[in-house]
Every structure is written in structure tokens, then in C-alpha cells.
PDB file of C-alpha atoms in Angstrom:
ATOM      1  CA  UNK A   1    -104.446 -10.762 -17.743  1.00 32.00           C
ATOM      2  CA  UNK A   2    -105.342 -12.706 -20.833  1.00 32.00           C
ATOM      3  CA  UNK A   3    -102.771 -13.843 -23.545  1.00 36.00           C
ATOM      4  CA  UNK A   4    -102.704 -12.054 -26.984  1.00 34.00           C
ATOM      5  CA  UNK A   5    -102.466 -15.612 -28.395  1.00 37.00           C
ATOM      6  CA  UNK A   6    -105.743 -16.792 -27.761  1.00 38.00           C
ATOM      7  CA  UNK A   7    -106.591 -20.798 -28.481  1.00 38.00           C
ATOM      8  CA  UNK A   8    -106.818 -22.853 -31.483  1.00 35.00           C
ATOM      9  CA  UNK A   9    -109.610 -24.494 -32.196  1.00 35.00           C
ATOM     10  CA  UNK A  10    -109.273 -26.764 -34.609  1.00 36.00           C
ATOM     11  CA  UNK A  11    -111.243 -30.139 -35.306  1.00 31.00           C
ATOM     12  CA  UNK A  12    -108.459 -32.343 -35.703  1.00 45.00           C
ATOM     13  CA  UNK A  13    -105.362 -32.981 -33.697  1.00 71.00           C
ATOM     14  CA  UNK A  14    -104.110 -33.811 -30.024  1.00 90.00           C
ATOM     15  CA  UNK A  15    -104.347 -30.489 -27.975  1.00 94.00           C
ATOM     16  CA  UNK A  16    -101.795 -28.706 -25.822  1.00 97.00           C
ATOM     17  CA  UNK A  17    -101.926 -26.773 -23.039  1.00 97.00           C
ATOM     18  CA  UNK A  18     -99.034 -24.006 -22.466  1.00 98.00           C
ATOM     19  CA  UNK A  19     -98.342 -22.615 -18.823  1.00 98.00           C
ATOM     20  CA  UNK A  20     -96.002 -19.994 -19.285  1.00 97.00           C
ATOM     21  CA  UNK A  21     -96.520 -16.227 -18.662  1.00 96.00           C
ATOM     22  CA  UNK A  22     -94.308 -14.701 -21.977  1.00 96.00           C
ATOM     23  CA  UNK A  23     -96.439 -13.810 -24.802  1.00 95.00           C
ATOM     24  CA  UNK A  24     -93.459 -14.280 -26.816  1.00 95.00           C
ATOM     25  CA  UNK A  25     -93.259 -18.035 -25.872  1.00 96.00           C
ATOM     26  CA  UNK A  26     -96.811 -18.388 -26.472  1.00 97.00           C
ATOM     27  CA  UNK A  27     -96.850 -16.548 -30.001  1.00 96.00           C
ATOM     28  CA  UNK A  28     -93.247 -19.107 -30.676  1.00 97.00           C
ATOM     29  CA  UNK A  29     -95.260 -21.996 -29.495  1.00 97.00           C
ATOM     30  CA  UNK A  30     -98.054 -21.319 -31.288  1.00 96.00           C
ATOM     31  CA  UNK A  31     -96.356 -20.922 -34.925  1.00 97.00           C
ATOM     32  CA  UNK A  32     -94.529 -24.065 -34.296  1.00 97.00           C
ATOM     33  CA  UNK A  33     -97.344 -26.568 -32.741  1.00 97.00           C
ATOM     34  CA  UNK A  34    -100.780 -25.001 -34.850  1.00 95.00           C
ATOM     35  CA  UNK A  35     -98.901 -26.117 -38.333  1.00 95.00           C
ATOM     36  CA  UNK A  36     -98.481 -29.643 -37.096  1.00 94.00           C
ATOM     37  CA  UNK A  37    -102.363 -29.998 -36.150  1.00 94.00           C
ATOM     38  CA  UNK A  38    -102.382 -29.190 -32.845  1.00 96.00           C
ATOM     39  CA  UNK A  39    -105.137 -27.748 -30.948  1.00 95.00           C
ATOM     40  CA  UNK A  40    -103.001 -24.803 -28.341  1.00 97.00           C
ATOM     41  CA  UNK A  41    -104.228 -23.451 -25.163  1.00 97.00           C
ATOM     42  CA  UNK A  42    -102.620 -20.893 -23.290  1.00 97.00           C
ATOM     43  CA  UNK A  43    -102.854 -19.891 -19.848  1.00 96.00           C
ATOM     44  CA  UNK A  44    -100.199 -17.431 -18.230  1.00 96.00           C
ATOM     45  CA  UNK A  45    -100.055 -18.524 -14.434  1.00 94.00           C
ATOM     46  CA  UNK A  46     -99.954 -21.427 -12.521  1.00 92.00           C
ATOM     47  CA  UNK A  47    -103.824 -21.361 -11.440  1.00 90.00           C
ATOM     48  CA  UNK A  48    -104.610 -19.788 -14.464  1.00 92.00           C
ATOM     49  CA  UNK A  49    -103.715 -23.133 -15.742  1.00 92.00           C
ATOM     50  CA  UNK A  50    -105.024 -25.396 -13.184  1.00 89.00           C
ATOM     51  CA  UNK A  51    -108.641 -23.738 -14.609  1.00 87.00           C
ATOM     52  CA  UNK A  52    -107.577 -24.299 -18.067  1.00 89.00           C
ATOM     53  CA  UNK A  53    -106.607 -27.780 -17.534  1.00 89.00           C
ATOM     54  CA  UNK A  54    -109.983 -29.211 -16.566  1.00 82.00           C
ATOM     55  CA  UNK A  55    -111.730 -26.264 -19.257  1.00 84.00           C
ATOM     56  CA  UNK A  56    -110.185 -27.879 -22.423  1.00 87.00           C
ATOM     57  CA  UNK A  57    -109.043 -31.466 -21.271  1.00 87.00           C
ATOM     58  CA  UNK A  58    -105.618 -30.976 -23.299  1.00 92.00           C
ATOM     59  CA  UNK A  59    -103.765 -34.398 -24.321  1.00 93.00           C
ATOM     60  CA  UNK A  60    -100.265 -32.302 -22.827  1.00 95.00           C
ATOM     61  CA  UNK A  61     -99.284 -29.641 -20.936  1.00 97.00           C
ATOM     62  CA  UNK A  62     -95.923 -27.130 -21.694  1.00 98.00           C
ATOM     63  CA  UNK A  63     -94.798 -25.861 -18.659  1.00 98.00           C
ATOM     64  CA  UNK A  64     -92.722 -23.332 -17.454  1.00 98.00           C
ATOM     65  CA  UNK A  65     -91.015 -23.397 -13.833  1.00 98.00           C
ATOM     66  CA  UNK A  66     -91.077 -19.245 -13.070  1.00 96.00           C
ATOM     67  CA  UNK A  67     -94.520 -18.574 -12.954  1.00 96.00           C
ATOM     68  CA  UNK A  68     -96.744 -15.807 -11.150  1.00 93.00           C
ATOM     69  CA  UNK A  69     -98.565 -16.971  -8.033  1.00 88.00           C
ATOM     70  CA  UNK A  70     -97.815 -21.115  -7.915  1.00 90.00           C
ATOM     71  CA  UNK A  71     -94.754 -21.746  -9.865  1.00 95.00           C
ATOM     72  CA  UNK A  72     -93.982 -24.641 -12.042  1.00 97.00           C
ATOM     73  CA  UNK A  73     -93.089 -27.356 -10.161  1.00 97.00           C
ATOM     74  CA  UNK A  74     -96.366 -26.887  -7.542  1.00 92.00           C
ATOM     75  CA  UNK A  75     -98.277 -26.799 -10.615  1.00 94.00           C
ATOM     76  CA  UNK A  76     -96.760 -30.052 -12.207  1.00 95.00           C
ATOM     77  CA  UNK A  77     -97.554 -31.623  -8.412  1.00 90.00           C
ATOM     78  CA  UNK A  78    -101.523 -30.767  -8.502  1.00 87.00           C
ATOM     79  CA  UNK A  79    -101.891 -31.563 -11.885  1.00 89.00           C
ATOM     80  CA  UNK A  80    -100.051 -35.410 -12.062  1.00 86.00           C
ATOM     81  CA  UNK A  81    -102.359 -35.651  -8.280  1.00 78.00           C
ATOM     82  CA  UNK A  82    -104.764 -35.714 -10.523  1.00 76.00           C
ATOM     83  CA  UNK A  83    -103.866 -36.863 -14.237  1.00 80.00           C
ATOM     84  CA  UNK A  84    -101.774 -39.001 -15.992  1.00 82.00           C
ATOM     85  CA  UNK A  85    -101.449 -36.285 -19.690  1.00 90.00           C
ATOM     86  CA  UNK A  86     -98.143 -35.860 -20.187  1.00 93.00           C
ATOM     87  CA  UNK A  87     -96.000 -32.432 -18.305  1.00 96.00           C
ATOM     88  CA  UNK A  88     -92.897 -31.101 -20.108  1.00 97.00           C
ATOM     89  CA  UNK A  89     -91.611 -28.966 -18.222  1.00 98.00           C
ATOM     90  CA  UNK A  90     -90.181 -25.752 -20.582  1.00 97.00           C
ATOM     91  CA  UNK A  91     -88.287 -23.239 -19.229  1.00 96.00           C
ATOM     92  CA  UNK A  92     -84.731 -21.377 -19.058  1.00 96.00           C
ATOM     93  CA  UNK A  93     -84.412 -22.726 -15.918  1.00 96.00           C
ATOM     94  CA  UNK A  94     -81.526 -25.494 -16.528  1.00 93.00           C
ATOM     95  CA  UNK A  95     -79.348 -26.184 -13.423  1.00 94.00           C
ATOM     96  CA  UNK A  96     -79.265 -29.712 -12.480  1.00 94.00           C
ATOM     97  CA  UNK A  97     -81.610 -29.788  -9.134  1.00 95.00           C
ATOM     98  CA  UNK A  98     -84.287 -28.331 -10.851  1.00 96.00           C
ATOM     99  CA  UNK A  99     -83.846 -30.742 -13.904  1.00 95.00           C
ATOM    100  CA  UNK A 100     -84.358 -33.637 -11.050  1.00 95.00           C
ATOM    101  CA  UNK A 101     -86.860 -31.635  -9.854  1.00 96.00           C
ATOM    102  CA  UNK A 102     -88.894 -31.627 -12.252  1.00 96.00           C
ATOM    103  CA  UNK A 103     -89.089 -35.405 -13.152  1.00 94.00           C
ATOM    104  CA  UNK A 104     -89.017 -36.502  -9.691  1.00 93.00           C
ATOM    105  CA  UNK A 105     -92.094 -34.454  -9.282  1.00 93.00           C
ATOM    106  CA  UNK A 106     -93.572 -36.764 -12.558  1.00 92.00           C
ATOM    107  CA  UNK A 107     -92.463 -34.970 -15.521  1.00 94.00           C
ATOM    108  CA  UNK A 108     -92.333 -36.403 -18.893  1.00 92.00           C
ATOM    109  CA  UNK A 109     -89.507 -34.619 -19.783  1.00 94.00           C
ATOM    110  CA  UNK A 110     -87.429 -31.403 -19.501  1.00 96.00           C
ATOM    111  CA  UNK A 111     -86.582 -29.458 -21.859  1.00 95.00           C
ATOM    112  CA  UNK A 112     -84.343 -26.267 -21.600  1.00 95.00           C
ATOM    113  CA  UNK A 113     -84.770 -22.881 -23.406  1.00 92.00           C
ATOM    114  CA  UNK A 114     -83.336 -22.250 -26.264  1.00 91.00           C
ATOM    115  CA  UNK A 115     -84.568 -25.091 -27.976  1.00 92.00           C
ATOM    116  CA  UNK A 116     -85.341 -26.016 -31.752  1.00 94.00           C
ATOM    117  CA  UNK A 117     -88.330 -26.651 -33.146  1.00 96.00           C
ATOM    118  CA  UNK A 118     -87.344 -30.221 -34.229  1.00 95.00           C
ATOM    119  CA  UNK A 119     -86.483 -31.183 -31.047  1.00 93.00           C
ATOM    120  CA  UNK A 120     -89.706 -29.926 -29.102  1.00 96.00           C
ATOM    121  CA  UNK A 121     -92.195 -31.707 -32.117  1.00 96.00           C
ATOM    122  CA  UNK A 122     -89.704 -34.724 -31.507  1.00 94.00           C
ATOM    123  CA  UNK A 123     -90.129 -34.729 -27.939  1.00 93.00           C
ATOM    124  CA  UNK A 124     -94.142 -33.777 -27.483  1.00 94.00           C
ATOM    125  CA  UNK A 125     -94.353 -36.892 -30.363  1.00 92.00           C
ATOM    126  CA  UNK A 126     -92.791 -39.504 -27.874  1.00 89.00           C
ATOM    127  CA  UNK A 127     -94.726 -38.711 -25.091  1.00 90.00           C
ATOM    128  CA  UNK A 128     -97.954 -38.604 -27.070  1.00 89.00           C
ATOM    129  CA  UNK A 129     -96.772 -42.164 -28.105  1.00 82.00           C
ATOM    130  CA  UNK A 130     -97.574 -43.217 -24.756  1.00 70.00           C
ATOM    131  CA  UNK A 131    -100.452 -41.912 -23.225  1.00 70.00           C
ATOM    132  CA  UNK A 132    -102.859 -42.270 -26.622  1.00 57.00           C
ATOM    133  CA  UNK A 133    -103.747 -45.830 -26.781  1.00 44.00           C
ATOM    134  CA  UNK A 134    -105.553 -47.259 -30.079  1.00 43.00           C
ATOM    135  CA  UNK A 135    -109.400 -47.770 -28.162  1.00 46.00           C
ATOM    136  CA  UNK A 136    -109.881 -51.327 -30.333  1.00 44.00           C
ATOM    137  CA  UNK A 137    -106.414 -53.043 -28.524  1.00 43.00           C
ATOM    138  CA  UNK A 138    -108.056 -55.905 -26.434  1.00 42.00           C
ATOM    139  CA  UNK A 139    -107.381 -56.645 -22.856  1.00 39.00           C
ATOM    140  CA  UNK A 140    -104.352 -58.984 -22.686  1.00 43.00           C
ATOM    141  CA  UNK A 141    -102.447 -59.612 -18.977  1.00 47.00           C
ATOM    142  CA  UNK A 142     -98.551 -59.290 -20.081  1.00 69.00           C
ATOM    143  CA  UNK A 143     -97.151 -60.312 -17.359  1.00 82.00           C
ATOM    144  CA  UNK A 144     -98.106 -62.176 -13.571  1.00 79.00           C
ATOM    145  CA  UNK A 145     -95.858 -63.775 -11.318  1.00 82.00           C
ATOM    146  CA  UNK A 146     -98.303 -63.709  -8.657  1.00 83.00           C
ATOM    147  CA  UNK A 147     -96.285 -59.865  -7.103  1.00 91.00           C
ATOM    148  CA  UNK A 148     -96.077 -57.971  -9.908  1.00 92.00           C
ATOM    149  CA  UNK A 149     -98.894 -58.172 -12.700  1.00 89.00           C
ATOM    150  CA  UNK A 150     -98.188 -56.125 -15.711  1.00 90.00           C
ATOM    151  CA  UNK A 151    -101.445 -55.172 -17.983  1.00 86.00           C
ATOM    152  CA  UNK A 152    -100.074 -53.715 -20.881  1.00 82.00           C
ATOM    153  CA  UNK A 153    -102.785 -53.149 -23.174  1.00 76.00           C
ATOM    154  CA  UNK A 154    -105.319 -51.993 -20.226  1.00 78.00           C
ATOM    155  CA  UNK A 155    -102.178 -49.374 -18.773  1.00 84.00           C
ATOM    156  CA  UNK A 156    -102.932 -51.851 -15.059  1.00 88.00           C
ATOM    157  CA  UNK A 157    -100.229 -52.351 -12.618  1.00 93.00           C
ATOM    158  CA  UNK A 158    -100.950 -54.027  -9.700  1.00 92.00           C
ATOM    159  CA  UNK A 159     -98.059 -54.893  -6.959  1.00 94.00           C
ATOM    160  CA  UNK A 160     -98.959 -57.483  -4.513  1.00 90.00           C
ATOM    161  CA  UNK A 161    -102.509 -57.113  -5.277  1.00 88.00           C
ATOM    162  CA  UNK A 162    -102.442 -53.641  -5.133  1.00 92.00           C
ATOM    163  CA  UNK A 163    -102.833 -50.887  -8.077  1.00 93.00           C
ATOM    164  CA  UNK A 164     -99.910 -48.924  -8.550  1.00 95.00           C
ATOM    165  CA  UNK A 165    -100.351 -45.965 -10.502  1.00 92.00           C
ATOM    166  CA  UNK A 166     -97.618 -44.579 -13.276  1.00 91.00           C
ATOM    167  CA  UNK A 167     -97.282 -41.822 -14.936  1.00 88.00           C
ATOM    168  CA  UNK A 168     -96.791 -42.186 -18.549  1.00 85.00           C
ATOM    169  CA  UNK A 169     -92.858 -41.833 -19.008  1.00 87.00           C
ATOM    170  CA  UNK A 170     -92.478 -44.725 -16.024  1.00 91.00           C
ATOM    171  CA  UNK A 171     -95.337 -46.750 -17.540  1.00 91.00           C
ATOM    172  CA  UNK A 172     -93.071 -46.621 -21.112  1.00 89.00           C
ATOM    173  CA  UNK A 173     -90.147 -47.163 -19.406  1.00 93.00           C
ATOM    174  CA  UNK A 174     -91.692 -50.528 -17.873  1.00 94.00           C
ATOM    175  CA  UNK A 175     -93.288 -51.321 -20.782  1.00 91.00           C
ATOM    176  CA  UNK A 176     -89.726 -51.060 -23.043  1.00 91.00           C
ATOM    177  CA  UNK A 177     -88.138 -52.801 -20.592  1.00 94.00           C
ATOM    178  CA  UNK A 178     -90.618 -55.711 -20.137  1.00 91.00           C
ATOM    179  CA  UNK A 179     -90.951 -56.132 -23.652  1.00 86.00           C
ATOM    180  CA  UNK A 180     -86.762 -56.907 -23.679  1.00 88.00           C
ATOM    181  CA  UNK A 181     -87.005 -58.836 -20.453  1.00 89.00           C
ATOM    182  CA  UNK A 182     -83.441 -60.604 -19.813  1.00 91.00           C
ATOM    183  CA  UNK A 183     -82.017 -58.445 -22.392  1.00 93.00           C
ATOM    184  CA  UNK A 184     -80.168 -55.384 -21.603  1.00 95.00           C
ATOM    185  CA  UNK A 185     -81.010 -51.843 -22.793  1.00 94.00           C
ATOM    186  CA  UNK A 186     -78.404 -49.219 -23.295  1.00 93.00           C
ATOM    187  CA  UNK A 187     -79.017 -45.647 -21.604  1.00 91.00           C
ATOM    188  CA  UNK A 188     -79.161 -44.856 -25.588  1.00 89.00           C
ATOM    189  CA  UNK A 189     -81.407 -47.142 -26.554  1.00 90.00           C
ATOM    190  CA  UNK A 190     -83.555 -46.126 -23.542  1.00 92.00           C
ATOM    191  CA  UNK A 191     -83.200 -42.495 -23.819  1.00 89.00           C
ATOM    192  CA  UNK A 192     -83.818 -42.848 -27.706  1.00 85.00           C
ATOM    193  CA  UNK A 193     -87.194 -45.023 -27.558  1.00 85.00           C
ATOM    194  CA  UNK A 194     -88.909 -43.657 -24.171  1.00 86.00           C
ATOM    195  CA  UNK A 195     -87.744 -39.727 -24.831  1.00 83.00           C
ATOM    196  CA  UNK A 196     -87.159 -40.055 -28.531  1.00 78.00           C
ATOM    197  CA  UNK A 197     -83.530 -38.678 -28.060  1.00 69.00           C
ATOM    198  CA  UNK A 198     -80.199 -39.621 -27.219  1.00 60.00           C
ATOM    199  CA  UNK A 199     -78.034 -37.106 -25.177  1.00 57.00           C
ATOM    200  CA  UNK A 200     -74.829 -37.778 -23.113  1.00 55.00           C
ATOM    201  CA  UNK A 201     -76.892 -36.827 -19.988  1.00 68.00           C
ATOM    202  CA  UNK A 202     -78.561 -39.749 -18.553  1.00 82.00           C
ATOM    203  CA  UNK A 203     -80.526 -37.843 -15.775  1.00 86.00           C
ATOM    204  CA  UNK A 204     -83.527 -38.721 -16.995  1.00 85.00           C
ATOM    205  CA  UNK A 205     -82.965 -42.702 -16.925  1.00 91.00           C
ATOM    206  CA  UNK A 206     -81.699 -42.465 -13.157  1.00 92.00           C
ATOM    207  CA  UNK A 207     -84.105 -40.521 -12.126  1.00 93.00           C
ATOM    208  CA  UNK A 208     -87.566 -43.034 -13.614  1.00 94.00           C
ATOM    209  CA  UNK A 209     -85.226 -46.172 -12.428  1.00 96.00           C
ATOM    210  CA  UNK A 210     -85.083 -45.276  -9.207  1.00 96.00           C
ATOM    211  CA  UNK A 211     -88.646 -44.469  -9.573  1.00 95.00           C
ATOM    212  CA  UNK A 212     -89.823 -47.468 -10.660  1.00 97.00           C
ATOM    213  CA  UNK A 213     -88.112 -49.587  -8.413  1.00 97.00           C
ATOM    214  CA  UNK A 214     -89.622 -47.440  -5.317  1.00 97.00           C
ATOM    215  CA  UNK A 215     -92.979 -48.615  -6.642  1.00 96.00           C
ATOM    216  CA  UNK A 216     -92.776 -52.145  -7.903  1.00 97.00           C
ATOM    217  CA  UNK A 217     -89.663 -53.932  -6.151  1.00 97.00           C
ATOM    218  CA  UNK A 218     -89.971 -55.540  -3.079  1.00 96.00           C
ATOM    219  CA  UNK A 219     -86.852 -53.775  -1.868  1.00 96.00           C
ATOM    220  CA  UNK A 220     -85.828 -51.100  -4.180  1.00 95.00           C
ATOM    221  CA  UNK A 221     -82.398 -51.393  -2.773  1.00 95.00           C
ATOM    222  CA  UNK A 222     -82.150 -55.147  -3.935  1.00 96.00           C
ATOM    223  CA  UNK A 223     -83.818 -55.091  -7.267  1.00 96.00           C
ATOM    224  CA  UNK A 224     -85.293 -58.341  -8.677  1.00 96.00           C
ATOM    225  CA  UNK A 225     -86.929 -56.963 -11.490  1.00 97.00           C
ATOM    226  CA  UNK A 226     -84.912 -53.806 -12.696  1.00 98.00           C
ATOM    227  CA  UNK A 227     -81.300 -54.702 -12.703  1.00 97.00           C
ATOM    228  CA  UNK A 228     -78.692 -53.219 -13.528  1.00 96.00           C
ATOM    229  CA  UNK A 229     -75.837 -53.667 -16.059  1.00 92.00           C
ATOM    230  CA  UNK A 230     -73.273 -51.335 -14.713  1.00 91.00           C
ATOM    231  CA  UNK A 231     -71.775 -48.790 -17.242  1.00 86.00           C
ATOM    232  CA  UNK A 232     -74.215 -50.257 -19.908  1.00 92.00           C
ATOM    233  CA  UNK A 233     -77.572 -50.422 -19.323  1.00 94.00           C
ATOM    234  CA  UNK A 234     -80.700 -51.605 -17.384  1.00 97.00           C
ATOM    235  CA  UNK A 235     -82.787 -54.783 -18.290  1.00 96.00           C
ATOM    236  CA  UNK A 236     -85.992 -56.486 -16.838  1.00 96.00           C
ATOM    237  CA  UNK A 237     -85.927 -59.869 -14.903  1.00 94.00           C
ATOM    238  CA  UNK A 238     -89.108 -62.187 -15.459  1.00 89.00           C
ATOM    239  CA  UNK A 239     -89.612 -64.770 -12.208  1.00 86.00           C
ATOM    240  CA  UNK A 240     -92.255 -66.942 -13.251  1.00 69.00           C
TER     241      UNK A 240
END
């Protein structure tokens, strides 16, 4: 089955891909995203979108978790195997595993139905932020303390000598983070510059911590580089 929507094709614009099998959401979605300048794809299953994915090459992908054939989440898993573009995952699907879920799996974000327009532009905005990067920015090495080398300009990782790939909500993180090293970040200040909003639920800053640490400390359990402020905040420890 095909959607009713169909696909914008407009010259200008980042383009987004939307897995989710309501033609409802996809008529919503399109009235809110086309007037912005976006370029929208639609696909209505999970494989449906796999196809779609490499077809149009979108810059982000809306998905939903109930899905015919491969739901959301194994959908989110083969795509981020593959690509770092963005994945919000949204759906009415809002209890707390599957929020955790979701970003453990590599999610940008999460974002629960009913939702405003504002908020979704808002949202799909800050995680744009990250993954487009202005082609002229030179090469510069940010950081090297001969474990962890940070490449911020050229999106490189490398933890004892070894590439470490990020998605880009943990490569934003690290990069906020680094750029405050020895100060520390509130969960608001965090939630408001990486996800571009500041709710009272701070699953999402646990969750791409945790993260983190798992792929760039030497012992996640004994942070040296992402510490923690307790009841405040997280900041970033330099050791050169």
C-alpha cells in the first residue's frame, strides 16, 4: 500500500523521511514540515522505509514505534547500523521503557503524540543543528591527551587510537560539554542546547551520559572525563 500523501519535491530545504503507517499523521506532518521548506517522504512500514531511506537520502527520519512487519525500534537499529541522520522517534507510545528504548537504541530524541507543531519544528531544528556541518569549516584537532582525541570540526573521535563512532545527539552532547570543559552544565542547560528544550524529565541526559562514558572512558564506572555534579549537572574534565 502506498500513502495518499505522496513526496515533496522541492529544490530547497533539508528533507525528511516519515515511517509511520497513519495517513492522518502523514497528511499532519506534511502541512506542518512542507511550509517550513522541507522536502517529506513517506513510507508506511518499517521496510517500506528501509527502501526509502537509501531512495531519497533524507537529512532525518520521523519514526513511529507500532509499525507493520519490523516495528520501530528494529527499524531505528538497521538504520543508525548504517547512518549517522538523525531518528526521532514519534509515536503514542509513551511509557518509560520504551522512551529508554528508543535512545538507547541511538535516537535523537523522543517525542510523544499529541504534540504541537512548535515543539516538533523546535525539536527536528536542534538535531539538524548537528548533523549539517558548514563544508568550508577547516580541519582543526580540539582536543588530544594522547587517549581521547576530539576532532570537532572533522566529527573524528578516536579513543586510544581507535575511531569511535557517535551518533549525532552523543557527538553534541560531547561537543557542549567539551566546549565548557571544567565548568558544569545544568540538566537545563543541557537539555535546552543539545534537544532545544527544557522539561522536568531528564531521561534523555542519563541515558547519552551513560552512553558516552561506555564509549570514551577508560572505566565508565570511574569517569575521568564526564563527571558528575550531583543534583546539578555534568561537566567535562581536560587531562593534558
Amino acid at each position: 500500500m502506498r500513502s495518499s500523501v505522496g513526496d515533496s519535491r522541492q529544490a530547497t530545504g533539508n528533507s525528511i523521511l516519515v515511517i509511520d503507517d497513519s495517513d492522518l499523521t502523514q497528511r499532519l506532518l506534511g502541512e506542518i514540515l512542507r511550509p517550513k521548506g522541507f522536502q517529506v517522504h513517506a513510507a508506511l512500514s518499517g521496510e517500506e522505509g528501509l527502501r526509502r531511506f537509501f531512495e531519497t537520502r533524507p537529512d532525518l527520519v520521523l519514526l513511529d514505534v507500532v509499525l507493520p512487519g519490523l516495528d520501530g525500534f528494529e527499524t531505528c537499529q538497521r538504520l543508525l547500523e548504517l547512518t549517522d541522520v538523525p531518528v526521532l522517534f514519534l509515536t503514542s507510545i509513551g511509557d518509560e521503557d520504551s522512551i529508554v528504548r528508543g535512545l538507547e537504541l541511538g535516537a535523537v530524541d523522543y517525542i510523544v503524540k499529541p504534540f504541537t507543531a512548535k515543539i516538533l519544528l523546535a525539536r527536528i531544528s536542534v538535531a539538524l543543528r548537528y548533523y549539517v556541518r558548514t563544508p568550508d569549516e577547516p580541519p582543526a584537532i580540539a582536543y588530544d591527551d594522547g587517549y581521547l582525541r576530539i576532532d570537532v570540526q572533522e566529527r573524528r573521535i578516536a579513543v586510544d587510537g581507535k575511531p569511535v563512532k557517535l551518533t549525532s545527539t552523543e557527538f553534541a552532547l560531547l561537543t557542549y560539554l567539551f566546549e565548557n570543559a571544567g565548568s558544569v552544565l545544568t540538566f537545563a542547560q543541557i537539555l535546552d542546547h543539545v534537544w532545544g528544550w527544557d522539561p522536568a524529565d531528564r531521561t534523555n541526559v542519563y541515558t547519552y551520559i551513560r552512553r558516552l562514558r561506555h564509549k570514551l572512558e577508560p572505566d565508565a564506572d570511574s569517569p575521568r572525563y564526564i563527571t558528575v555534579e550531583h543534583g546539578t549537572g555534568y561537566r567535562f574534565e581536560k587531562h593534558i
